[in-house]
Amino acid sequence: MSELKSEHASTQQQTPQHQSQPLWLLAELTYKCPLQCPYCSNPLDFAAHGEELTTDQWIDVFRQARKMGAAQLGFSGGEPLVRRDLEQLIAEARSLGYYTNLITSGIGLNADRIAAFREAGLDHIQISFQASDETVNNMLAGSSKAFEQKLKMAREVKAQGYPMVLNFVTHKHNIDRIDRIIELCVELEADFVELATCQYYGWAYENKEALLPTQAQLERAERITNEYRDKLAAEGNPIKLIFVTPDYYEERPKKCMNGWGEIFLTVTPDGTALPCHSARMLPIEFPNVKDNTLQHIWHESFGFNHFRGDDWMQEPCRSCNEKENDLGGCRCQAYMLAGDMNAADPVCSKSPHHQTILDARAAAEQSGEDTPITFRNERNSRVFARG
């Protein structure tokens, strides 16, 4: 297992200032959420994390990031609607010149609040669904009223002049109903739909036996999606269907976040700054915006510099002719599956740990929808926090 690295290591390395800039800022405003989705990307021990940043602290983060060149600002969580200052944060982001989008479950949303967001200058709202079926949706969400509320708010977002952007995380419990998911999106007059096959980090990793579809299920879902693309295009329907394949069924790893610390910056509810939203799981002590400027964090901190370039790479990555294309793949996946954040991403067929991916695929063939699920909630999070 990789040695714990601290922020103080950056002063020892005397890292030269990095030339990239954070173009995309993700503001995870809170870990509070009324739902309990078993594939949530929040850390398993979220219940043990510190106090949330105040309104003024968030605004300071926005100003610093904008000064550094950030152009897009996403409000997420948890459920960002829990924050009572959300309208104020949106208005401030607008005044700074950001393109803003709200990533929400729709729980806690209403017509008046959508109107207030529009008045404040919000550009884009994405509403997530758990399934096209009310029973499955509500089971996964942990709320008997979730599906009805989501439908109502999706229609209201469209009625108030926003493009309708929907997100369905697909997995073993809903992927065989991909046709019904797409039909529902058409009924709702969606403009953009992300059919995001579950990626296995955080809570999803804990539940991968219950969630990972089989290769046959995935291939069928992609085929049906392509058929709908052709059919809808022939009908003149401009809806855009985006199908995201899970890493576990690839042979080549992805270039994580378009490169570590290259364009993407996440700030968590307690102010921890991360190069990707899952990086908090790594044995690195990442800097906090309460203690450091974003300029220092981005250019000089150990956490943001460690995986830049290729000096950190081990074999087979170091001598691989694909390393500039994938940069060794996902660091979080390497840590979870190989126990070493510096290892090759096990998704890669060249990785000595690729068998873990093959084993997960084989396990997906055996598991059914009755496989137990660990739901994302505060009680379970406290269990993880205690170790």
mmCIF file of C-alpha atoms in Angstrom:
data_model
loop_
_atom_site.group_PDB
_atom_site.id
_atom_site.type_symbol
_atom_site.label_atom_id
_atom_site.label_comp_id
_atom_site.label_asym_id
_atom_site.label_seq_id
_atom_site.Cartn_x
_atom_site.Cartn_y
_atom_site.Cartn_z
ATOM 1 C CA MET A 1 0.000 0.000 0.000
ATOM 2 C CA SER A 2 1.262 3.481 -0.874
ATOM 3 C CA GLU A 3 2.886 5.584 1.794
ATOM 4 C CA LEU A 4 0.840 8.494 3.134
ATOM 5 C CA LYS A 5 2.020 11.744 1.599
ATOM 6 C CA SER A 6 1.394 15.108 3.206
ATOM 7 C CA GLU A 7 1.032 18.642 1.975
ATOM 8 C CA HIS A 8 4.380 19.499 3.587
ATOM 9 C CA ALA A 9 6.145 17.316 1.030
ATOM 10 C CA SER A 10 5.599 20.000 -1.611
ATOM 11 C CA THR A 11 8.053 22.340 0.083
ATOM 12 C CA GLN A 12 10.706 19.627 0.057
ATOM 13 C CA GLN A 13 10.218 18.880 -3.638
ATOM 14 C CA GLN A 14 10.309 22.554 -4.684
ATOM 15 C CA THR A 15 7.925 21.761 -7.524
ATOM 16 C CA PRO A 16 8.019 24.284 -10.389
ATOM 17 C CA GLN A 17 4.809 26.197 -11.018
ATOM 18 C CA HIS A 18 2.494 24.221 -13.283
ATOM 19 C CA GLN A 19 1.374 25.995 -16.446
ATOM 20 C CA SER A 20 -2.196 24.635 -16.759
ATOM 21 C CA GLN A 21 -5.251 26.329 -15.285
ATOM 22 C CA PRO A 22 -8.448 25.064 -13.632
ATOM 23 C CA LEU A 23 -11.115 25.628 -16.278
ATOM 24 C CA TRP A 24 -13.845 23.543 -14.581
ATOM 25 C CA LEU A 25 -14.689 24.107 -10.903
ATOM 26 C CA LEU A 26 -16.969 21.612 -9.153
ATOM 27 C CA ALA A 27 -18.352 23.021 -5.898
ATOM 28 C CA GLU A 28 -19.551 20.152 -3.715
ATOM 29 C CA LEU A 29 -21.587 22.398 -1.457
ATOM 30 C CA THR A 30 -22.731 19.745 1.006
ATOM 31 C CA TYR A 31 -22.719 16.016 1.732
ATOM 32 C CA LYS A 32 -26.273 16.253 3.096
ATOM 33 C CA CYS A 33 -28.816 14.500 0.891
ATOM 34 C CA PRO A 34 -32.385 13.239 1.375
ATOM 35 C CA LEU A 35 -31.697 10.189 -0.819
ATOM 36 C CA GLN A 36 -29.563 7.077 -0.289
ATOM 37 C CA CYS A 37 -28.327 6.095 -3.754
ATOM 38 C CA PRO A 38 -26.001 3.065 -3.485
ATOM 39 C CA TYR A 39 -23.683 4.394 -6.212
ATOM 40 C CA CYS A 40 -23.091 7.867 -4.765
ATOM 41 C CA SER A 41 -19.599 9.260 -5.428
ATOM 42 C CA ASN A 42 -19.373 10.910 -1.992
ATOM 43 C CA PRO A 43 -16.736 9.358 0.318
ATOM 44 C CA LEU A 44 -17.874 6.411 2.407
ATOM 45 C CA ASP A 45 -17.046 8.262 5.624
ATOM 46 C CA PHE A 46 -18.729 11.550 4.634
ATOM 47 C CA ALA A 47 -20.565 11.734 7.979
ATOM 48 C CA ALA A 48 -17.249 12.240 9.797
ATOM 49 C CA HIS A 49 -16.044 15.186 7.719
ATOM 50 C CA GLY A 50 -15.770 18.743 9.031
ATOM 51 C CA GLU A 51 -18.061 21.744 8.887
ATOM 52 C CA GLU A 52 -19.200 23.058 5.517
ATOM 53 C CA LEU A 53 -17.700 26.203 4.050
ATOM 54 C CA THR A 54 -19.710 29.350 4.752
ATOM 55 C CA THR A 55 -21.302 31.480 2.050
ATOM 56 C CA ASP A 56 -18.436 33.969 2.188
ATOM 57 C CA GLN A 57 -15.829 31.215 2.000
ATOM 58 C CA TRP A 58 -17.493 29.716 -1.081
ATOM 59 C CA ILE A 59 -17.671 33.119 -2.763
ATOM 60 C CA ASP A 60 -13.969 33.618 -2.082
ATOM 61 C CA VAL A 61 -13.251 30.255 -3.725
ATOM 62 C CA PHE A 62 -15.303 31.291 -6.772
ATOM 63 C CA ARG A 63 -13.408 34.566 -7.058
ATOM 64 C CA GLN A 64 -10.007 32.937 -6.769
ATOM 65 C CA ALA A 65 -10.824 30.224 -9.324
ATOM 66 C CA ARG A 66 -12.280 32.751 -11.765
ATOM 67 C CA LYS A 67 -9.150 34.877 -11.486
ATOM 68 C CA MET A 68 -7.118 31.780 -12.393
ATOM 69 C CA GLY A 69 -9.230 31.195 -15.516
ATOM 70 C CA ALA A 70 -12.069 28.891 -14.405
ATOM 71 C CA ALA A 71 -15.039 29.341 -16.751
ATOM 72 C CA GLN A 72 -17.551 26.650 -15.753
ATOM 73 C CA LEU A 73 -18.920 26.161 -12.248
ATOM 74 C CA GLY A 74 -20.960 23.148 -11.211
ATOM 75 C CA PHE A 75 -23.014 23.094 -8.013
ATOM 76 C CA SER A 76 -23.282 19.571 -6.623
ATOM 77 C CA GLY A 77 -23.344 17.611 -3.370
ATOM 78 C CA GLY A 78 -24.863 15.572 -1.739
ATOM 79 C CA GLU A 79 -27.907 17.550 -2.673
ATOM 80 C CA PRO A 80 -27.011 21.218 -3.287
ATOM 81 C CA LEU A 81 -30.643 22.275 -2.811
ATOM 82 C CA VAL A 82 -30.105 21.698 0.914
ATOM 83 C CA ARG A 83 -28.017 24.889 1.000
ATOM 84 C CA ARG A 84 -30.257 27.858 1.782
ATOM 85 C CA ASP A 85 -27.715 30.224 0.257
ATOM 86 C CA LEU A 86 -27.767 28.528 -3.159
ATOM 87 C CA GLU A 87 -29.490 31.455 -4.878
ATOM 88 C CA GLN A 88 -26.878 33.836 -3.465
ATOM 89 C CA LEU A 89 -24.029 31.598 -4.607
ATOM 90 C CA ILE A 90 -25.535 31.366 -8.106
ATOM 91 C CA ALA A 91 -25.923 35.151 -8.319
ATOM 92 C CA GLU A 92 -22.330 35.707 -7.251
ATOM 93 C CA ALA A 93 -21.074 33.150 -9.765
ATOM 94 C CA ARG A 94 -23.079 34.884 -12.481
ATOM 95 C CA SER A 95 -21.618 38.257 -11.575
ATOM 96 C CA LEU A 96 -18.141 36.772 -11.890
ATOM 97 C CA GLY A 97 -18.889 35.531 -15.405
ATOM 98 C CA TYR A 98 -19.151 31.767 -14.836
ATOM 99 C CA TYR A 99 -21.298 29.414 -16.874
ATOM 100 C CA THR A 100 -23.188 27.653 -14.082
ATOM 101 C CA ASN A 101 -24.954 24.333 -13.833
ATOM 102 C CA LEU A 102 -26.881 22.718 -11.004
ATOM 103 C CA ILE A 103 -26.601 18.938 -10.568
ATOM 104 C CA THR A 104 -29.604 17.846 -8.510
ATOM 105 C CA SER A 105 -31.927 14.993 -7.637
ATOM 106 C CA GLY A 106 -34.844 17.439 -7.821
ATOM 107 C CA ILE A 107 -35.827 16.651 -4.238
ATOM 108 C CA GLY A 108 -36.491 19.980 -2.528
ATOM 109 C CA LEU A 109 -37.046 21.777 -5.828
ATOM 110 C CA ASN A 110 -40.237 23.653 -6.740
ATOM 111 C CA ALA A 111 -41.451 26.123 -9.365
ATOM 112 C CA ASP A 112 -40.680 29.178 -7.248
ATOM 113 C CA ARG A 113 -37.122 28.073 -6.592
ATOM 114 C CA ILE A 114 -36.493 27.323 -10.263
ATOM 115 C CA ALA A 115 -37.709 30.845 -11.048
ATOM 116 C CA ALA A 116 -35.388 32.238 -8.359
ATOM 117 C CA PHE A 117 -32.454 30.343 -9.836
ATOM 118 C CA ARG A 118 -33.267 31.760 -13.261
ATOM 119 C CA GLU A 119 -33.447 35.261 -11.820
ATOM 120 C CA ALA A 120 -30.063 34.705 -10.140
ATOM 121 C CA GLY A 121 -28.558 33.710 -13.492
ATOM 122 C CA LEU A 122 -28.300 29.896 -13.398
ATOM 123 C CA ASP A 123 -27.584 28.569 -16.898
ATOM 124 C CA HIS A 124 -28.313 24.867 -16.680
ATOM 125 C CA ILE A 125 -30.103 22.306 -14.480
ATOM 126 C CA GLN A 126 -29.442 18.563 -14.620
ATOM 127 C CA ILE A 127 -31.945 16.273 -12.904
ATOM 128 C CA SER A 128 -30.975 12.719 -12.036
ATOM 129 C CA PHE A 129 -33.246 9.670 -12.059
ATOM 130 C CA GLN A 130 -32.590 6.259 -10.542
ATOM 131 C CA ALA A 131 -34.794 4.354 -13.002
ATOM 132 C CA SER A 132 -37.704 4.703 -15.430
ATOM 133 C CA ASP A 133 -39.801 2.501 -13.154
ATOM 134 C CA GLU A 134 -41.296 4.164 -10.072
ATOM 135 C CA THR A 135 -40.801 1.139 -7.815
ATOM 136 C CA VAL A 136 -37.135 0.633 -8.709
ATOM 137 C CA ASN A 137 -36.425 4.379 -8.657
ATOM 138 C CA ASN A 138 -37.889 4.821 -5.193
ATOM 139 C CA MET A 139 -36.228 1.692 -3.818
ATOM 140 C CA LEU A 140 -32.793 2.916 -4.879
ATOM 141 C CA ALA A 141 -33.484 6.492 -3.779
ATOM 142 C CA GLY A 142 -34.948 5.461 -0.420
ATOM 143 C CA SER A 143 -37.995 7.685 -0.863
ATOM 144 C CA SER A 144 -41.549 6.726 -1.792
ATOM 145 C CA LYS A 145 -42.143 10.134 -3.397
ATOM 146 C CA ALA A 146 -38.880 10.573 -5.298
ATOM 147 C CA PHE A 147 -40.012 9.450 -8.765
ATOM 148 C CA GLU A 148 -43.151 11.570 -8.817
ATOM 149 C CA GLN A 149 -41.186 14.623 -7.666
ATOM 150 C CA LYS A 150 -38.502 14.101 -10.296
ATOM 151 C CA LEU A 151 -41.074 13.878 -13.100
ATOM 152 C CA LYS A 152 -42.784 17.031 -11.893
ATOM 153 C CA MET A 153 -39.548 18.996 -11.616
ATOM 154 C CA ALA A 154 -38.213 17.807 -14.979
ATOM 155 C CA ARG A 155 -41.372 19.159 -16.615
ATOM 156 C CA GLU A 156 -41.136 22.400 -14.626
ATOM 157 C CA VAL A 157 -37.507 22.949 -15.630
ATOM 158 C CA LYS A 158 -38.558 22.627 -19.279
ATOM 159 C CA ALA A 159 -41.589 24.873 -18.780
ATOM 160 C CA GLN A 160 -39.405 27.630 -17.384
ATOM 161 C CA GLY A 161 -37.208 27.733 -20.458
ATOM 162 C CA TYR A 162 -34.229 25.654 -19.419
ATOM 163 C CA PRO A 163 -32.875 22.924 -21.672
ATOM 164 C CA MET A 164 -33.896 19.609 -20.138
ATOM 165 C CA VAL A 165 -30.820 17.659 -19.148
ATOM 166 C CA LEU A 166 -31.453 14.260 -17.571
ATOM 167 C CA ASN A 167 -29.051 11.773 -16.035
ATOM 168 C CA PHE A 168 -29.750 8.083 -15.551
ATOM 169 C CA VAL A 169 -27.065 6.030 -13.821
ATOM 170 C CA THR A 170 -27.487 2.571 -15.338
ATOM 171 C CA HIS A 171 -26.603 -0.719 -13.644
ATOM 172 C CA LYS A 172 -27.873 -4.246 -13.119
ATOM 173 C CA HIS A 173 -31.182 -3.041 -11.631
ATOM 174 C CA ASN A 174 -32.258 -0.883 -14.573
ATOM 175 C CA ILE A 175 -30.076 -1.483 -17.644
ATOM 176 C CA ASP A 176 -32.422 -4.105 -19.097
ATOM 177 C CA ARG A 177 -35.068 -1.367 -19.233
ATOM 178 C CA ILE A 178 -32.913 1.001 -21.289
ATOM 179 C CA ASP A 179 -35.643 1.238 -23.924
ATOM 180 C CA ARG A 180 -38.150 2.424 -21.340
ATOM 181 C CA ILE A 181 -35.605 4.913 -19.953
ATOM 182 C CA ILE A 182 -35.155 6.425 -23.412
ATOM 183 C CA GLU A 183 -38.921 6.452 -24.032
ATOM 184 C CA LEU A 184 -39.436 8.332 -20.770
ATOM 185 C CA CYS A 185 -36.828 10.891 -21.802
ATOM 186 C CA VAL A 186 -38.627 11.362 -25.116
ATOM 187 C CA GLU A 187 -41.953 11.785 -23.279
ATOM 188 C CA LEU A 188 -40.366 14.457 -21.093
ATOM 189 C CA GLU A 189 -39.001 16.241 -24.204
ATOM 190 C CA ALA A 190 -35.457 16.004 -22.936
ATOM 191 C CA ASP A 191 -32.733 17.802 -24.861
ATOM 192 C CA PHE A 192 -29.734 15.923 -23.470
ATOM 193 C CA VAL A 193 -29.680 12.535 -21.742
ATOM 194 C CA GLU A 194 -26.655 10.989 -20.079
ATOM 195 C CA LEU A 195 -27.016 7.220 -19.861
ATOM 196 C CA ALA A 196 -24.124 6.956 -17.460
ATOM 197 C CA THR A 197 -23.273 3.344 -16.784
ATOM 198 C CA CYS A 198 -22.188 3.169 -13.150
ATOM 199 C CA GLN A 199 -18.496 3.769 -12.449
ATOM 200 C CA TYR A 200 -17.202 1.880 -9.435
ATOM 201 C CA TYR A 201 -15.872 4.343 -6.879
ATOM 202 C CA GLY A 202 -17.073 5.204 -3.381
ATOM 203 C CA TRP A 203 -20.429 3.658 -2.594
ATOM 204 C CA ALA A 204 -20.660 2.042 -6.025
ATOM 205 C CA TYR A 205 -17.437 0.146 -5.372
ATOM 206 C CA GLU A 206 -18.935 -1.237 -2.160
ATOM 207 C CA ASN A 207 -21.959 -2.371 -4.183
ATOM 208 C CA LYS A 208 -20.309 -3.517 -7.405
ATOM 209 C CA GLU A 209 -21.533 -7.105 -7.039
ATOM 210 C CA ALA A 210 -25.109 -5.803 -6.851
ATOM 211 C CA LEU A 211 -24.702 -3.174 -9.577
ATOM 212 C CA LEU A 212 -22.204 -4.296 -12.230
ATOM 213 C CA PRO A 213 -24.103 -5.494 -15.329
ATOM 214 C CA THR A 214 -22.926 -8.373 -17.457
ATOM 215 C CA GLN A 215 -21.161 -7.771 -20.746
ATOM 216 C CA ALA A 216 -24.226 -9.045 -22.588
ATOM 217 C CA GLN A 217 -26.464 -6.575 -20.751
ATOM 218 C CA LEU A 218 -24.108 -3.728 -21.559
ATOM 219 C CA GLU A 219 -23.815 -4.648 -25.242
ATOM 220 C CA ARG A 220 -27.600 -4.931 -25.533
ATOM 221 C CA ALA A 221 -28.096 -1.529 -23.883
ATOM 222 C CA GLU A 222 -25.597 0.134 -26.207
ATOM 223 C CA ARG A 223 -27.177 -1.497 -29.262
ATOM 224 C CA ILE A 224 -30.661 -0.330 -28.245
ATOM 225 C CA THR A 225 -29.344 3.177 -27.573
ATOM 226 C CA ASN A 226 -27.831 3.314 -31.050
ATOM 227 C CA GLU A 227 -31.103 2.088 -32.565
ATOM 228 C CA TYR A 228 -32.977 4.859 -30.778
ATOM 229 C CA ARG A 229 -30.437 7.434 -31.946
ATOM 230 C CA ASP A 230 -31.111 6.443 -35.564
ATOM 231 C CA LYS A 231 -34.883 6.283 -35.074
ATOM 232 C CA LEU A 232 -35.150 9.638 -33.305
ATOM 233 C CA ALA A 233 -32.852 11.346 -35.810
ATOM 234 C CA ALA A 234 -35.024 10.027 -38.664
ATOM 235 C CA GLU A 235 -38.071 11.517 -36.907
ATOM 236 C CA GLY A 236 -36.320 14.872 -36.579
ATOM 237 C CA ASN A 237 -36.091 14.653 -32.789
ATOM 238 C CA PRO A 238 -32.979 16.629 -31.694
ATOM 239 C CA ILE A 239 -32.590 14.755 -28.377
ATOM 240 C CA LYS A 240 -28.960 13.827 -27.717
ATOM 241 C CA LEU A 241 -28.310 10.443 -26.072
ATOM 242 C CA ILE A 242 -24.894 10.092 -24.441
ATOM 243 C CA PHE A 243 -23.946 6.503 -23.560
ATOM 244 C CA VAL A 244 -21.093 6.082 -21.066
ATOM 245 C CA THR A 245 -19.402 2.673 -20.883
ATOM 246 C CA PRO A 246 -18.063 1.473 -17.505
ATOM 247 C CA ASP A 247 -14.302 1.165 -17.133
ATOM 248 C CA TYR A 248 -14.652 -2.473 -16.130
ATOM 249 C CA TYR A 249 -15.511 -3.470 -19.705
ATOM 250 C CA GLU A 250 -12.628 -1.630 -21.345
ATOM 251 C CA GLU A 251 -9.173 -2.970 -22.169
ATOM 252 C CA ARG A 252 -7.531 0.442 -22.208
ATOM 253 C CA PRO A 253 -7.834 2.858 -19.267
ATOM 254 C CA LYS A 254 -9.195 6.371 -19.598
ATOM 255 C CA LYS A 255 -7.149 9.541 -19.307
ATOM 256 C CA CYS A 256 -8.550 10.447 -15.923
ATOM 257 C CA MET A 257 -10.084 13.962 -15.774
ATOM 258 C CA ASN A 258 -8.212 14.752 -19.011
ATOM 259 C CA GLY A 259 -5.045 14.643 -16.945
ATOM 260 C CA TRP A 260 -4.403 15.007 -13.214
ATOM 261 C CA GLY A 261 -4.548 18.664 -12.221
ATOM 262 C CA GLU A 262 -4.879 19.850 -15.808
ATOM 263 C CA ILE A 263 -8.342 21.436 -16.122
ATOM 264 C CA PHE A 264 -10.552 20.120 -13.303
ATOM 265 C CA LEU A 265 -10.762 21.297 -9.680
ATOM 266 C CA THR A 266 -13.145 19.993 -7.012
ATOM 267 C CA VAL A 267 -13.696 21.708 -3.675
ATOM 268 C CA THR A 268 -15.479 19.547 -1.111
ATOM 269 C CA PRO A 269 -17.972 20.756 1.527
ATOM 270 C CA ASP A 270 -15.256 21.200 4.161
ATOM 271 C CA GLY A 271 -12.915 23.006 1.766
ATOM 272 C CA THR A 272 -10.579 20.184 0.741
ATOM 273 C CA ALA A 273 -9.334 20.755 -2.807
ATOM 274 C CA LEU A 274 -9.069 17.742 -5.117
ATOM 275 C CA PRO A 275 -7.941 17.096 -8.725
ATOM 276 C CA CYS A 276 -10.972 14.804 -9.156
ATOM 277 C CA HIS A 277 -14.072 14.190 -7.070
ATOM 278 C CA SER A 278 -12.942 10.710 -5.966
ATOM 279 C CA ALA A 279 -9.330 11.550 -5.070
ATOM 280 C CA ARG A 280 -10.076 11.936 -1.374
ATOM 281 C CA MET A 281 -9.796 8.145 -1.003
ATOM 282 C CA LEU A 282 -6.080 8.255 -1.845
ATOM 283 C CA PRO A 283 -3.358 8.210 0.851
ATOM 284 C CA ILE A 284 -2.540 11.846 0.193
ATOM 285 C CA GLU A 285 -3.193 14.730 2.561
ATOM 286 C CA PHE A 286 -4.833 17.182 0.157
ATOM 287 C CA PRO A 287 -4.747 20.933 0.896
ATOM 288 C CA ASN A 288 -7.723 22.951 2.155
ATOM 289 C CA VAL A 289 -8.929 26.291 0.833
ATOM 290 C CA LYS A 290 -9.237 27.516 4.427
ATOM 291 C CA ASP A 291 -5.453 27.269 4.799
ATOM 292 C CA ASN A 292 -4.102 27.877 1.289
ATOM 293 C CA THR A 293 -4.895 29.999 -1.737
ATOM 294 C CA LEU A 294 -6.101 28.216 -4.865
ATOM 295 C CA GLN A 295 -3.004 29.576 -6.616
ATOM 296 C CA HIS A 296 -0.789 27.715 -4.134
ATOM 297 C CA ILE A 297 -2.965 24.600 -4.190
ATOM 298 C CA TRP A 298 -3.030 24.315 -7.975
ATOM 299 C CA HIS A 299 0.579 25.178 -8.716
ATOM 300 C CA GLU A 300 2.584 24.148 -5.669
ATOM 301 C CA SER A 301 0.812 21.549 -3.525
ATOM 302 C CA PHE A 302 2.030 17.957 -3.461
ATOM 303 C CA GLY A 303 -1.500 16.640 -3.995
ATOM 304 C CA PHE A 304 -1.924 18.439 -7.317
ATOM 305 C CA ASN A 305 1.628 17.855 -8.569
ATOM 306 C CA HIS A 306 2.284 14.224 -7.677
ATOM 307 C CA PHE A 307 0.626 12.665 -10.751
ATOM 308 C CA ARG A 308 1.479 15.384 -13.236
ATOM 309 C CA GLY A 309 3.920 14.245 -15.891
ATOM 310 C CA ASP A 310 5.246 10.671 -15.812
ATOM 311 C CA ASP A 311 8.051 10.646 -13.227
ATOM 312 C CA TRP A 312 5.766 8.771 -10.805
ATOM 313 C CA MET A 313 5.047 5.926 -13.217
ATOM 314 C CA GLN A 314 6.010 2.322 -12.616
ATOM 315 C CA GLU A 315 6.219 -0.436 -15.213
ATOM 316 C CA PRO A 316 4.434 -1.303 -17.421
ATOM 317 C CA CYS A 317 3.327 2.354 -17.723
ATOM 318 C CA ARG A 318 6.811 3.878 -17.763
ATOM 319 C CA SER A 319 7.873 2.200 -21.022
ATOM 320 C CA CYS A 320 4.391 1.939 -22.594
ATOM 321 C CA ASN A 321 3.873 3.703 -25.928
ATOM 322 C CA GLU A 322 0.298 4.553 -24.835
ATOM 323 C CA LYS A 323 1.267 6.421 -21.670
ATOM 324 C CA GLU A 324 0.782 9.872 -23.179
ATOM 325 C CA ASN A 325 -2.737 8.897 -24.247
ATOM 326 C CA ASP A 326 -3.961 7.496 -20.914
ATOM 327 C CA LEU A 327 -1.380 8.728 -18.375
ATOM 328 C CA GLY A 328 -1.539 5.374 -16.626
ATOM 329 C CA GLY A 329 -5.307 5.520 -16.164
ATOM 330 C CA CYS A 330 -7.256 6.244 -12.991
ATOM 331 C CA ARG A 331 -5.261 6.671 -9.775
ATOM 332 C CA CYS A 332 -8.254 5.902 -7.570
ATOM 333 C CA GLN A 333 -8.940 2.673 -9.441
ATOM 334 C CA ALA A 334 -5.289 1.670 -9.103
ATOM 335 C CA TYR A 335 -5.449 2.279 -5.363
ATOM 336 C CA MET A 336 -8.730 0.392 -4.888
ATOM 337 C CA LEU A 337 -7.857 -2.628 -7.019
ATOM 338 C CA ALA A 338 -4.061 -2.868 -6.833
ATOM 339 C CA GLY A 339 -3.500 -1.322 -3.396
ATOM 340 C CA ASP A 340 -1.007 1.128 -4.869
ATOM 341 C CA MET A 341 -1.977 4.542 -6.206
ATOM 342 C CA ASN A 342 1.189 4.583 -8.385
ATOM 343 C CA ALA A 343 0.370 1.300 -10.134
ATOM 344 C CA ALA A 344 -1.049 0.883 -13.615
ATOM 345 C CA ASP A 345 -4.832 1.108 -13.701
ATOM 346 C CA PRO A 346 -5.984 -2.558 -13.529
ATOM 347 C CA VAL A 347 -8.455 -1.831 -16.353
ATOM 348 C CA CYS A 348 -5.424 -1.927 -18.654
ATOM 349 C CA SER A 349 -4.833 -5.381 -20.140
ATOM 350 C CA LYS A 350 -1.085 -4.851 -19.541
ATOM 351 C CA SER A 351 -1.552 -4.365 -15.798
ATOM 352 C CA PRO A 352 -0.373 -7.235 -13.569
ATOM 353 C CA HIS A 353 -3.624 -6.649 -11.639
ATOM 354 C CA HIS A 354 -5.939 -6.916 -14.668
ATOM 355 C CA GLN A 355 -7.275 -10.194 -13.293
ATOM 356 C CA THR A 356 -9.239 -8.208 -10.688
ATOM 357 C CA ILE A 357 -11.253 -6.708 -13.548
ATOM 358 C CA LEU A 358 -11.786 -10.111 -15.162
ATOM 359 C CA ASP A 359 -12.894 -11.498 -11.791
ATOM 360 C CA ALA A 360 -15.409 -8.655 -11.381
ATOM 361 C CA ARG A 361 -16.852 -9.376 -14.824
ATOM 362 C CA ALA A 362 -17.166 -13.063 -13.933
ATOM 363 C CA ALA A 363 -18.862 -12.205 -10.633
ATOM 364 C CA ALA A 364 -21.381 -10.040 -12.511
ATOM 365 C CA GLU A 365 -22.446 -13.141 -14.442
ATOM 366 C CA GLN A 366 -23.357 -14.867 -11.186
ATOM 367 C CA SER A 367 -24.985 -12.092 -9.157
ATOM 368 C CA GLY A 368 -28.652 -11.202 -9.423
ATOM 369 C CA GLU A 369 -30.908 -8.304 -8.486
ATOM 370 C CA ASP A 370 -31.355 -9.885 -5.055
ATOM 371 C CA THR A 371 -27.686 -9.280 -4.129
ATOM 372 C CA PRO A 372 -27.622 -7.214 -0.889
ATOM 373 C CA ILE A 373 -27.090 -3.451 -1.231
ATOM 374 C CA THR A 374 -25.339 -1.080 1.173
ATOM 375 C CA PHE A 375 -27.231 2.184 0.896
ATOM 376 C CA ARG A 376 -25.603 5.584 1.145
ATOM 377 C CA ASN A 377 -26.877 7.130 4.355
ATOM 378 C CA GLU A 378 -25.458 8.720 7.473
ATOM 379 C CA ARG A 379 -25.823 5.606 9.615
ATOM 380 C CA ASN A 380 -23.816 3.455 7.201
ATOM 381 C CA SER A 381 -21.306 6.272 6.713
ATOM 382 C CA ARG A 382 -20.623 6.409 10.451
ATOM 383 C CA VAL A 383 -19.902 2.685 10.372
ATOM 384 C CA PHE A 384 -17.279 3.257 7.640
ATOM 385 C CA ALA A 385 -15.871 6.227 9.553
ATOM 386 C CA ARG A 386 -15.285 3.983 12.591
ATOM 387 C CA GLY A 387 -13.399 1.571 10.364
#
